[in-house]
Each structure stands twice: as C-alpha cells, then as structure tokens.
XYZ file of C-alpha atoms in Angstrom:
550
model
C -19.448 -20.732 14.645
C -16.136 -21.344 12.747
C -13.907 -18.196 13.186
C -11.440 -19.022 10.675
C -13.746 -19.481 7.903
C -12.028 -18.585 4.217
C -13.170 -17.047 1.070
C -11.054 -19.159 -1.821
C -8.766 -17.670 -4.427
C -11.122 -18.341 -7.115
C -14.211 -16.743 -5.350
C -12.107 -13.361 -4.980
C -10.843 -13.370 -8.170
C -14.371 -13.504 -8.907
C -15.323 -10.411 -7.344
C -12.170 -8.498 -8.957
C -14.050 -9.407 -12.424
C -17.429 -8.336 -11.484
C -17.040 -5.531 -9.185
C -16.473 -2.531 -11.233
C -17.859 0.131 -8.371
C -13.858 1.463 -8.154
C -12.511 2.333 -10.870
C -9.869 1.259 -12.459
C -7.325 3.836 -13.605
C -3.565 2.949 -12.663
C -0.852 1.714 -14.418
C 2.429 0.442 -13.797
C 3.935 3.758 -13.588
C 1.064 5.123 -11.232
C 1.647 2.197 -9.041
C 5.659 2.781 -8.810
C 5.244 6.570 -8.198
C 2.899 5.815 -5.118
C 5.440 3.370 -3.776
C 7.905 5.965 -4.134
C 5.624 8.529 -2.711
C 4.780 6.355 0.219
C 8.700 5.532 1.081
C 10.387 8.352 0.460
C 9.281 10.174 3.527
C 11.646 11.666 6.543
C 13.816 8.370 6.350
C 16.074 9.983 3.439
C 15.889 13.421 5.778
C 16.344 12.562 8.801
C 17.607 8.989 9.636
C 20.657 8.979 7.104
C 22.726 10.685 9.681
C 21.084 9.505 13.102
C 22.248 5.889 11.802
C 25.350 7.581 10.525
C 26.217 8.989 14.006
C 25.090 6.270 16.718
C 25.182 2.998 15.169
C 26.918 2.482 11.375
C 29.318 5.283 10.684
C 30.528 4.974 6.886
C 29.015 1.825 6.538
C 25.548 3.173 7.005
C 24.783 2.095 3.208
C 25.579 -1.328 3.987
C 22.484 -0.945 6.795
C 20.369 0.484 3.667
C 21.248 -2.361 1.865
C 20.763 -4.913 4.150
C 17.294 -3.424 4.995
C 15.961 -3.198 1.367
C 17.256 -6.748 1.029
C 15.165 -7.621 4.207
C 11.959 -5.871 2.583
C 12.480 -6.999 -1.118
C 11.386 -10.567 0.616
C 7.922 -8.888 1.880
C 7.890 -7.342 -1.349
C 8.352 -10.595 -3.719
C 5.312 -11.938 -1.260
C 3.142 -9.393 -1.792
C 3.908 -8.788 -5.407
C 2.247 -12.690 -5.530
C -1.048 -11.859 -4.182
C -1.793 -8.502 -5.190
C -1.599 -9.788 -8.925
C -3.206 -13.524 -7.851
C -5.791 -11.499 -5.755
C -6.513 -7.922 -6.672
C -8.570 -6.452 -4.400
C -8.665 -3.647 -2.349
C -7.575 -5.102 1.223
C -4.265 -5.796 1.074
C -3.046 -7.802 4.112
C -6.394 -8.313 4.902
C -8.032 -10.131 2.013
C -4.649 -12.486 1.471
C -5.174 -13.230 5.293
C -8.979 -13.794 4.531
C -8.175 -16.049 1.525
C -5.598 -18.664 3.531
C -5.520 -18.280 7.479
C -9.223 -17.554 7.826
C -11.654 -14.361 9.036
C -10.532 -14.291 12.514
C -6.556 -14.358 11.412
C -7.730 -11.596 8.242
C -9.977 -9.343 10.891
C -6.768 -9.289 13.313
C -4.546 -7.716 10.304
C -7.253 -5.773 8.785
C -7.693 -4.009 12.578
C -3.962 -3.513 13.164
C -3.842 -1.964 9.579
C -6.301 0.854 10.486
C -3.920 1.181 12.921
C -0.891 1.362 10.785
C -2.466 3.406 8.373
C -3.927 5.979 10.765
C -1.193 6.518 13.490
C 1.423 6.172 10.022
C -0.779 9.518 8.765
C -1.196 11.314 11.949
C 2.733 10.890 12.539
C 3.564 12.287 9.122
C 1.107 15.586 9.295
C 2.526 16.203 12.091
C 5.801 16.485 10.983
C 4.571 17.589 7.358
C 3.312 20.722 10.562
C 7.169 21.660 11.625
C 8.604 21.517 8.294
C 5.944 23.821 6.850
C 6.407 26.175 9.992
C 9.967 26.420 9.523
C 9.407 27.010 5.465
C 7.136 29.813 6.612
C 9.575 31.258 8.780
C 12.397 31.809 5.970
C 10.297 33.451 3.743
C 10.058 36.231 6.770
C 5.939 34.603 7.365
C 5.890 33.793 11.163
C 3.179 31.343 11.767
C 1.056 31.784 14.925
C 2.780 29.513 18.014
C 0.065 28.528 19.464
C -1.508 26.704 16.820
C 1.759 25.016 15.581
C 1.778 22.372 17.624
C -0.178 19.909 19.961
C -2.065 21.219 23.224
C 0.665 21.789 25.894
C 3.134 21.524 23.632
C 5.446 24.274 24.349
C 6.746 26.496 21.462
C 9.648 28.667 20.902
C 8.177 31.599 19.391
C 10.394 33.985 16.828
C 10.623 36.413 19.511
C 12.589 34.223 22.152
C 9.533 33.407 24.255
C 7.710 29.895 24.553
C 3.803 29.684 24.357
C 1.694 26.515 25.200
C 0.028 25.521 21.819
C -3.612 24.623 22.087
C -3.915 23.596 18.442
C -1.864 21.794 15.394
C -3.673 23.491 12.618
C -1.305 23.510 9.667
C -1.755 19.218 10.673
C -5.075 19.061 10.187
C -5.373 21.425 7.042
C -2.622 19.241 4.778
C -5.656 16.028 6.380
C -8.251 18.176 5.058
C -6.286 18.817 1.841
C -5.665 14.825 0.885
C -9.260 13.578 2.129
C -10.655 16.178 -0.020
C -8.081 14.860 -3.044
C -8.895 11.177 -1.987
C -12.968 11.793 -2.922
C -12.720 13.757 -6.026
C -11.232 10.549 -7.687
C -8.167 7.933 -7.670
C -6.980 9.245 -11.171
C -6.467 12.822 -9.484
C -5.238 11.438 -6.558
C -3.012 9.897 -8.389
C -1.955 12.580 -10.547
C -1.034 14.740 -7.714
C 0.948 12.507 -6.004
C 3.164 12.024 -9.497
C 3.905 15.645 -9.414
C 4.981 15.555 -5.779
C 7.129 12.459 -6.248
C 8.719 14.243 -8.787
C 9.491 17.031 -6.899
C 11.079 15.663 -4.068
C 13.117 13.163 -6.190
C 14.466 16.395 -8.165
C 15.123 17.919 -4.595
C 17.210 14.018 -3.846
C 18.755 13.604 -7.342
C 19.952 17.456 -6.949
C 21.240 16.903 -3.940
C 23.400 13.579 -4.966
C 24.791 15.451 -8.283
C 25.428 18.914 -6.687
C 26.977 17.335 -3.501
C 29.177 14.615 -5.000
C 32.241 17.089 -5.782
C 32.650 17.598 -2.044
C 33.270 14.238 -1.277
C 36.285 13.598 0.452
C 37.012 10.074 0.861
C 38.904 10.327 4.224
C 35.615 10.738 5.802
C 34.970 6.909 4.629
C 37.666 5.496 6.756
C 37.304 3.303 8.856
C 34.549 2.293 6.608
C 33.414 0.115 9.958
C 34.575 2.286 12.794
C 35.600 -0.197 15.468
C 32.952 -1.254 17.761
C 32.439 0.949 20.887
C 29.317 -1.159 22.666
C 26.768 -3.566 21.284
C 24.825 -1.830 18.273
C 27.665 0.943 18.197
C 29.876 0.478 15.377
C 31.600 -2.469 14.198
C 29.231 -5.294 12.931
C 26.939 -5.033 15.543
C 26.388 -1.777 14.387
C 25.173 -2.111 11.215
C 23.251 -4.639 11.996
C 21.434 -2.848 14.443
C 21.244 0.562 12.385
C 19.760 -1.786 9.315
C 16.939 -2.506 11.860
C 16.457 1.125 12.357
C 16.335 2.297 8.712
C 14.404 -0.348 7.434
C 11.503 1.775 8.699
C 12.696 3.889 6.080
C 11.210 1.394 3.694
C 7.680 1.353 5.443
C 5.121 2.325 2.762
C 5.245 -0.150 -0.298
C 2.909 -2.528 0.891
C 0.353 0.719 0.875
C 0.758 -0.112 -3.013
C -1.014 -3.154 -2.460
C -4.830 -1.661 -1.312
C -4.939 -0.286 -4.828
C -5.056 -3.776 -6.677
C -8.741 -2.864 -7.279
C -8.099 0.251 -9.461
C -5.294 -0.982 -11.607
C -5.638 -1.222 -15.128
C -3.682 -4.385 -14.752
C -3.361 -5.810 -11.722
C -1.440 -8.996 -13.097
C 1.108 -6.974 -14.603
C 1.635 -3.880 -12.959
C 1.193 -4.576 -9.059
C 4.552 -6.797 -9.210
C 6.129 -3.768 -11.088
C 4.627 -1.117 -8.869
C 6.128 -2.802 -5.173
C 9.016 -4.095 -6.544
C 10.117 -1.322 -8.412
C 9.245 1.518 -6.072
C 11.416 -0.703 -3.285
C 14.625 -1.127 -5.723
C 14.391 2.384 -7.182
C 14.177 3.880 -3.225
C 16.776 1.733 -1.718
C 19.311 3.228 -4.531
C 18.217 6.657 -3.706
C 18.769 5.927 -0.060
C 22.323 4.245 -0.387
C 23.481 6.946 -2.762
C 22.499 9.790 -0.426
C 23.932 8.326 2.855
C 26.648 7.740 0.976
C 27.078 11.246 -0.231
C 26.464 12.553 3.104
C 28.975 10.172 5.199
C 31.875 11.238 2.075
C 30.787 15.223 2.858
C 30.194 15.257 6.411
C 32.546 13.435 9.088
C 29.343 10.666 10.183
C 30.201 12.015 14.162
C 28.383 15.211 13.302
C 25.405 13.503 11.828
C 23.177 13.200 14.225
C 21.275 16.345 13.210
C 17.660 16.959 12.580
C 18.253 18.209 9.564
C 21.289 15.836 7.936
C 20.653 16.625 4.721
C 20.808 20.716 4.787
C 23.854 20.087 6.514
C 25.775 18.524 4.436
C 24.537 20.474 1.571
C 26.121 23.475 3.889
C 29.530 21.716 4.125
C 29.312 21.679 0.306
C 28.759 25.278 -0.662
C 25.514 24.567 -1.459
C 23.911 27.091 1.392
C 20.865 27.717 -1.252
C 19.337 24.438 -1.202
C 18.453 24.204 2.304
C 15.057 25.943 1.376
C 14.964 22.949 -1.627
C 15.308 20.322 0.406
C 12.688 21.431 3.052
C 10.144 21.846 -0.005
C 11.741 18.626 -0.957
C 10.901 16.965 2.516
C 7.333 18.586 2.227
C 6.290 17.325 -1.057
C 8.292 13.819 0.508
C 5.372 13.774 3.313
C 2.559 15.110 1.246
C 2.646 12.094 -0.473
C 3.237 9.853 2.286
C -0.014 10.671 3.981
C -1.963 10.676 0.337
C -0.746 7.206 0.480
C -1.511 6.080 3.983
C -4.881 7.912 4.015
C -5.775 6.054 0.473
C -4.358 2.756 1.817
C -7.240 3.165 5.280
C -10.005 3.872 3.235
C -9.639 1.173 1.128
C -9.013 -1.317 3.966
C -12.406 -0.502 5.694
C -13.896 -0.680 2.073
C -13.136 -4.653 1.872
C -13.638 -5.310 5.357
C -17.431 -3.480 5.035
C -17.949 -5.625 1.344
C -17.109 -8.590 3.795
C -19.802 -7.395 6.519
C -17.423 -7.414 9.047
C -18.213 -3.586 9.330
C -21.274 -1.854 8.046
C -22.651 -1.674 5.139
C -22.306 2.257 4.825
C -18.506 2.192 5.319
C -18.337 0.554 1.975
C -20.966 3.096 -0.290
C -19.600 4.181 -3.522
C -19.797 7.865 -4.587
C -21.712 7.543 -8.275
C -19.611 10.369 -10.029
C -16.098 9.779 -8.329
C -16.240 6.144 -7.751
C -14.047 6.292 -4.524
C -15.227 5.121 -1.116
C -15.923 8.619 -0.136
C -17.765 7.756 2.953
C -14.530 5.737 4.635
C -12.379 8.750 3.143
C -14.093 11.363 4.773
C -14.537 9.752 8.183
C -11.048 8.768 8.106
C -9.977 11.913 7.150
C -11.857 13.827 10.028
C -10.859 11.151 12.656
C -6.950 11.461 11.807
C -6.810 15.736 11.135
C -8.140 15.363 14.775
C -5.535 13.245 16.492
C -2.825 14.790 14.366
C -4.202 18.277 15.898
C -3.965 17.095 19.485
C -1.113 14.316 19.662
C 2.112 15.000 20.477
C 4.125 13.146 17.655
C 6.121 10.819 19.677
C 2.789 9.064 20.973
C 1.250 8.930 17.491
C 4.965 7.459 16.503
C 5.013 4.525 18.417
C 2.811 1.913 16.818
C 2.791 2.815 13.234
C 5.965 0.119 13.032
C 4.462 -2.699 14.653
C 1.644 -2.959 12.883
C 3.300 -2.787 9.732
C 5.570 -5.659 10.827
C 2.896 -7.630 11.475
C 1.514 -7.202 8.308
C 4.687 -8.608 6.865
C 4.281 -12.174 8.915
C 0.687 -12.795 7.974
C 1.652 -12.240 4.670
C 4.827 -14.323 4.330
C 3.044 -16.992 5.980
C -0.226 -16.751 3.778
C 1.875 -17.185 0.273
C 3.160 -20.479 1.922
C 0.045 -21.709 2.772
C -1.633 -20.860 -0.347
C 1.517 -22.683 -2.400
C 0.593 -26.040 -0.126
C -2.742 -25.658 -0.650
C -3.465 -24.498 -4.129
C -0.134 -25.781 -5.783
C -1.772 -25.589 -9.428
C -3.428 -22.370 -9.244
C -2.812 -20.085 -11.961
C -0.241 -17.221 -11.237
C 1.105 -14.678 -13.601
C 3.513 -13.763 -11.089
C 5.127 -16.271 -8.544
C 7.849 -15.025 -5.530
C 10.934 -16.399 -6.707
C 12.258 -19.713 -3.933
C 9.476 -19.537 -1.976
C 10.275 -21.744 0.055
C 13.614 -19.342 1.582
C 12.191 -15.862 0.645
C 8.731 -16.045 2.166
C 10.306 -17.583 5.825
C 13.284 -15.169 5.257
C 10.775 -12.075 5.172
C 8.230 -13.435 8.366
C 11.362 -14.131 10.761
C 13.366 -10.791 9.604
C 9.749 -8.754 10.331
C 9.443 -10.253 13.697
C 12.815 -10.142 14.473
C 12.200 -6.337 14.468
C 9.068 -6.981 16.373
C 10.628 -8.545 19.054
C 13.271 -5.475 19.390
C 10.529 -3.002 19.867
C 9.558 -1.979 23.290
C 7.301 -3.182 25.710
C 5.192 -0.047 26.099
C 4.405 -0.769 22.441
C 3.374 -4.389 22.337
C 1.285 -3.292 25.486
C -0.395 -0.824 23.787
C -1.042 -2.756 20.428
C -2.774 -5.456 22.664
C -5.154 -2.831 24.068
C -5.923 -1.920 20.719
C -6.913 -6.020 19.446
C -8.778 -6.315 22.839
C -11.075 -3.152 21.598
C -10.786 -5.427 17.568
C -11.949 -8.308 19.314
C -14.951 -6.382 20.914
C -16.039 -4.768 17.901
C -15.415 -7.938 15.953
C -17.442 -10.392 18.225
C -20.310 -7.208 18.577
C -20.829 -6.915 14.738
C -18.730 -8.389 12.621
C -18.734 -12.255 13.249
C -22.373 -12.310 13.049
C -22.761 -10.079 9.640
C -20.164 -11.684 8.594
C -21.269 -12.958 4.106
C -19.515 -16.228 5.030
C -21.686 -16.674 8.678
C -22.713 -20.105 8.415
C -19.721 -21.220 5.790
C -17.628 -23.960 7.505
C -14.785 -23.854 5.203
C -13.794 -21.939 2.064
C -16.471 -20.582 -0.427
C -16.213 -21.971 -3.720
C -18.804 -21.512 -6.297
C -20.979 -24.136 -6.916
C -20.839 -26.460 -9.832
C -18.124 -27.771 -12.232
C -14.356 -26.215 -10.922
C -13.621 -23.070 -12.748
C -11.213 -22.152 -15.689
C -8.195 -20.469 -15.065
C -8.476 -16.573 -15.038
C -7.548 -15.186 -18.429
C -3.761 -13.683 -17.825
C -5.248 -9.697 -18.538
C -8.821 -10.131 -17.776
C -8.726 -6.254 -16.919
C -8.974 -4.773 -19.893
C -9.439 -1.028 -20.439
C -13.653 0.121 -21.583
C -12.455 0.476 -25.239
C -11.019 -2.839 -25.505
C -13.726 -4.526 -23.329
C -16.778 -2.380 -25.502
C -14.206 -3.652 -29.331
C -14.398 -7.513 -27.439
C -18.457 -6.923 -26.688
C -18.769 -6.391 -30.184
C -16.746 -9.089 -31.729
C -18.517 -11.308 -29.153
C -22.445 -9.993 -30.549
C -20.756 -10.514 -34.295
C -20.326 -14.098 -33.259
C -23.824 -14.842 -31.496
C -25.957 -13.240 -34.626
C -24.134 -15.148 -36.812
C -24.392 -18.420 -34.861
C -28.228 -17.549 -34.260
C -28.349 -17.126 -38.094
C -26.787 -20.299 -38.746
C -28.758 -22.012 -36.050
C -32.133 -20.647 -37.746
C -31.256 -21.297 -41.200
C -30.570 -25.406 -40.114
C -33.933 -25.440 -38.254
C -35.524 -23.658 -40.861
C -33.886 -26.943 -43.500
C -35.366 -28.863 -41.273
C -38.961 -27.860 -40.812
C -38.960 -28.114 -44.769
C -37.933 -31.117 -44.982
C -40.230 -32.395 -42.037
C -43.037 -30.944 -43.943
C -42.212 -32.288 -47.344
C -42.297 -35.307 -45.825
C -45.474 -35.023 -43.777
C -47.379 -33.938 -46.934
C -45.535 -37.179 -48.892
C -46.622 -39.575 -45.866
C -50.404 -37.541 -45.805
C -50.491 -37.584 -49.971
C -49.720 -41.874 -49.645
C -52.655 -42.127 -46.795
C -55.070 -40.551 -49.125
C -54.510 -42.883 -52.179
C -54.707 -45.835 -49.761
C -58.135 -44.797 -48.246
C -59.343 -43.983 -52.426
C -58.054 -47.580 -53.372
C -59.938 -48.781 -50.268
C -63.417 -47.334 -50.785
C-alpha cells in the first residue's frame, strides 16, 4: 500500500480538458471580485484599530504592508498551480499532484476545516451586525434567538435573557447554500453586487474622512516601545502577524479553477489582484483612521464608525454596518463555495463517496456537497459561541500555505520543462519566503489550538484509513499516473475556450476531415482505375497468348 501515491501534472490537466460536469463561467473579473469578497471581511472593521491601539500605533500600515507582502508570496505560489492545474481542489489537488495522497488527504481534511469553522465564524458575526442594523431602524430582534444557547443577551429593555438559538446565523447559511445550487454564474453575480457595495461603503469612507486628518495624530509614527509586541519595532512586527489574518480568503479563489473561462489567464489575475487591490484598501483606511482618531482610542469594536464620528460624518455609521454586512455576506458565499468544491475533488478521487461528488443536470454545481455543507455549518453557527468556532479557522489556512509553497518547489525539481503560462517569479526565495512566514504564524498560535487541530487529523486519519485509502482511483498505483503511451504534447496555452468558439473550431475541424476524406477517396478511386486498366491489359495479353497457342 503506498500512501503517498501521486496523480502527475499531465494526468490532471487531463481531466480539466475532459471534465465539463462544472461549468465554466468566470472570468478574470469574477475571479478578482471573489478574492475581494472573500478578504474584505471584519479585518478592515474591526482589526484596523485593535492593531492601532495594542501593538503598532501610527505605523499600523506598515503591519498591513508587511502582511500583504508576506501573503503576495502564497499568492505568486498559488497563482502557479491554479493556472498549471485547474481543478477544483485547491490545496488539495497541488498536494495530490507532488507530495502524494496521504500529504493531499491531510490538507484536503484541514481545509474542510478552514472552510467550515471560517463560515460558521463569519455568520455568526454577519448575526450581531444584522441585530444591531435591526435595532436602528427602531426593529428589535427577539434576544433569545440572537445568539448561541447560554449565551447571555442584553435585551433593549436593560434585561439579559439566555439565548437558546442563533437564527439570523443560520438563515444568511440557508440564504448562500441555496445561492451556491442554483448556479456558479449567479453565485457569482451576487457576490459582484455585494463587493461593490461594501467597497463603496470603504472608498466613501477614505474620501469623506480624509479632510479630518490631522497629522499630529501620526507622531510618533513608531510610538516608543512599551513591552515586547507593544510599540516600537516589535510592535509592528507583531501587529503584521495579527492582521495578516485580514488577508485570509484569496486562496478560496483557487477551488474555482474548474469554472473559469480561462484558468491560464485569469486565476493569476484573480489572487493576485484581489490581494494587491485589498492590501491598498486596508493601508489607506488604517491610515485614515490613525490621522482622525488618536490610535490610543482605537481599540473599539466598531473603529471604523468611530472615526467616521470624530469626522462629522455621524450618518454613515448605518453605511458602514450595511457595508460590514454585505463585507461578510460575501465572505461566507466564498468559504461555503470553496468546501463544496473541496469535497467535490476529494469524492472524484474516491477518497470520499461517490455521492459527495453528483452533479445537478440543470445547475451544474455540486449541489449534494452544497447542501450538506450548508445544513452542517447553519447548525454549528446556530449553537457555537463565536470564539470556539474562531479558533482554528487560522491554522488551517496556514497550513495550507506550507504545503503549497513546498509543492511549487517540488514540482520545479521535478518537472523543470513542464509547460507553464504562468511561473512565481524567484522561486527559489518567494516560495521558502511564503512556507517559513506561514509557519512562523503557526508556531505563535496557541497550544489549545494545535491540540485541537490534532484531534481533528486523528478523526482524518480514521475516516481516511476506513474509506478512503482503499477506494482510493490510484489504489494499486505505486508512483505517479501517467497515461500510457508516447509522452504527451504540451497543453495548448487557452485550451478553455468558450461553447461558441469550441462549436466555430468543431466546424473548421469537420471542414478539414471531409475534405481530406474527399481527397483520400478521389486518390484511391485513381488508383482502382488504374489497377483495373491494367488487369484487363495483363487479362487482354493472356488471351492472345492462349489463341496463338491453340
């Protein structure tokens, strides 16, 4: 039994070419607008000033900076395989196609983790904010099913009730898995109305806000260290390890390789350019908010409306929390699409079964996956308390990070020549640059949470060595698949072409058979003549001997 059995580059670009059962309906700009949507979430609400306040002061933008640097190595990495290898899996099938099934079943199981927990933390906040918008429009939302069981709510009357019940959670759940079936394009077109809302809500913000800057609040730019990780250098190091959580999200881009129009092309435009276009957005904002707001009276739940207060601009505290709605809304569209389509390419592999990975024949989304997912998470986000959902959505993202740093080594060493539209940039720096700056922030989380994920790969490893090793489409395969016979030809650089252009090729490619077939028949047909003329010469000659005989 080898457990680290591969599937090869050219066998999965294979199955990207012949597996048309999702369907493919993304371009570049779909793909940036989901990266946005999946960043842009309560980092831009709620950590700008918590960093601001305990760790970076002024120089909180140079901790946004520093972080997006740290993630635009990931990115480059993943920008590599997701237009080398686009298929649904993400993590998982790069894993699959260098470090083997055991290495790809580890990351695919801590993704449904990621993915999950990452969507049950987000309704639940997606929960308070809604509450609260509720509650200024004069609409007071039952307590009791606000909030998780045993939670205890203060009610609009003064008085605190034990909830029993996080419905407004489960409904947004509900909402999304209900979006995810109907179709990818829809999905899709939702979330590019809700990204634009909440970036109108940010890009209001930064214009309306900037004439109360006043630059005294700037200085020190680096308050002077008061401890380890407060102020000073230390500081910002240690508040860019915070907010680079803030940039959690764009590898979600990744598990929708399978229904771009262009994987090649777009899925390096789509990560990269949701990271660069978010990590400006964040920079400009903390930066607004730090020159408004003296960065000691930061550390706020609510950062934003705050400094929007100090700026005369008391009216757009109701913006911003539709802003920070429509900013989770499309978080947990993302994570939600991202878990479905992880379970999809893990069942194709037979590591799960065969169900998970069934097709609906009108929508052509893996509406099976989506719907269980969708129940299993609107129940956890109805009954968890948000700071136990919270604390292992990071790590497993993190680990993502070092598989996939490692695999684009790997694959470099071991298939140096392979075709690749798009190749990360000094490899050889970037891709150990992004696995030692994700486990870095590994190593800094706590021990409660490493504990926890390792209870959560003992139950992998169960399920794994129950089902999935023996169903497994490579059990039996020492080694990587390749197909048999002569070594392929290089994929064509936009082998994804959209049904008119494939059904205009189809045509051009008949043309050229019916006229080869005509030439072909018209040269055998010479030649049949001619082998007849001369069988009735040669027959015509045998006579006149046999006459000249008798």
């Amino acid at each position: 039994m080898n457990l680290f059995r591969r599937k090869s580059v050219t066998e999965l670009q294979a199955e990207a070419l012949t597996d048309h059962s999702l369907k493919r309906a993304l371009g570049a700009l779909n793909l940036t607008l989901l990266g946005i949507g999946a960043i842009i979430g309560t980092g831009i609400f709620v950590l700008t000033g918590t960093v601001a306040a305990l760790n970076s002061g002024p120089a909180v933008v140079l901790s946004f900076a520093l972080a997006g640097v740290a993630s635009i190595f990931a990115a480059l990495c993943y920008s590599e395989f997701a237009s080398l290898v686009p298929m649904a899996g993400s993590a998982y099938t790069y894993g699959y196609a260098t470090l083997g099934e055991l290495i790809a079943w580890i990351i695919g199981w801590d993704l449904v983790l990621e993915y999950a927990l990452g969507a049950v933390t987000v309704a639940i906040g997606w929960s308070g904010y809604f509450v609260s918008l509720l509650h200024d429009f004069g609409v007071n939302f039952p307590c009791a099913l606000s909030a998780a069981r045993g939670t205890l709510v203060a009610c609009h009357d003064g008085t605190q009730v034990a909830a029993v019940f996080n419905l407004p959670a489960a409904i947004i759940i509900a909402i999304v898995t209900t979006l995810l079936v109907i179709g990818i394009k829809e999905s899709a077109n939702v979330n590019n109305v809700i990204v634009f809302i909440k970036g109108a809500v940010v890009v209001l913000f930064i214009i309306a806000a900037a004439h109360a800057i006043n630059p005294a609040n700037w200085h020190p730019f680096i308050p002077p260290a008061e401890g380890t990780g407060k102020y000073g250098w230390s500081g910002v190091m240690a508040g860019a390890g915070i907010v680079f959580f803030a940039y959690i999200g764009f590898d979600a881009v990744s598990t929708a390789a399978q229904e771009a129009k262009n994987p090649q092309r777009d899925m390096p435009i789509g990560i990269i350019g949701s990271l660069l276009i978010c990590t400006v957005l964040y920079i400009l904002v903390s930066g607004i908010a730090t020159g408004v707001v003296p960065y000691r009276e930061l550390n706020v739940p609510d950062p934003i409306a705050v400094a929007a207060d100090r700026a005369g601009l008391g009216w757009m505290s109701t913006l911003i929390k539709f802003g920070a709605i429509a900013g989770l809304s499309s978080v947990i569209l993302v994570m939600l699409l991202g878990q479905s389509r992880v379970f999809y390419s893990m069942s194709r592999d037979g590591l799960l079964p065969p169900f998970v990975n069934r097709v609906h024949p009108k929508f052509q989304t893996p509406y099976i996956t989506s719907i269980v997912t969708g129940v299993v998470v609107a129940f956890f986000s109805a009954i968890l308390p948000i700071r136990d959902a919270a604390s292992l959505v990071s790590i497993g993202t993190l680990l993502a990070f070092v598989i996939v740093s490692i695999g684009i080594l790997v694959l470099r060493v071991r298939e140096p020549n392979l075709p690749r539209v798009f190749r990360t940039p000094a490899v050889g720096a970037v891709a150990p640059l992004g696995a030692l700056s994700a486990l870095y922030l590994m190593v800094s989380l706590s021990g409660r949470t490493w504990a926890r994920l390792g209870i959560w790969f003992v139950i992998g490893m169960v399920v794994y060595f129950a089902y999935g090793v023996r169903h497994s489409r490579l059990a039996g395969v020492s080694g990587p698949t390749r197909p048999s016979g002569p070594p392929p030809r290089p994929l064509p650089a936009v082998p994804w072409a959209p049904p008119e252009r494939r059904r205009r090729g189809a045509s051009a490619v008949s043309r050229a058979c019916r006229n080869l077939t005509k030439r072909v028949r018209s040269k055998v047909g010479l030649w049949q003549a001619t082998s007849i003329k001369r069988l009735s010469s040669s027959s015509r000659h045998e006579l006149e001997r046999r006459s000249r005989s008798a």
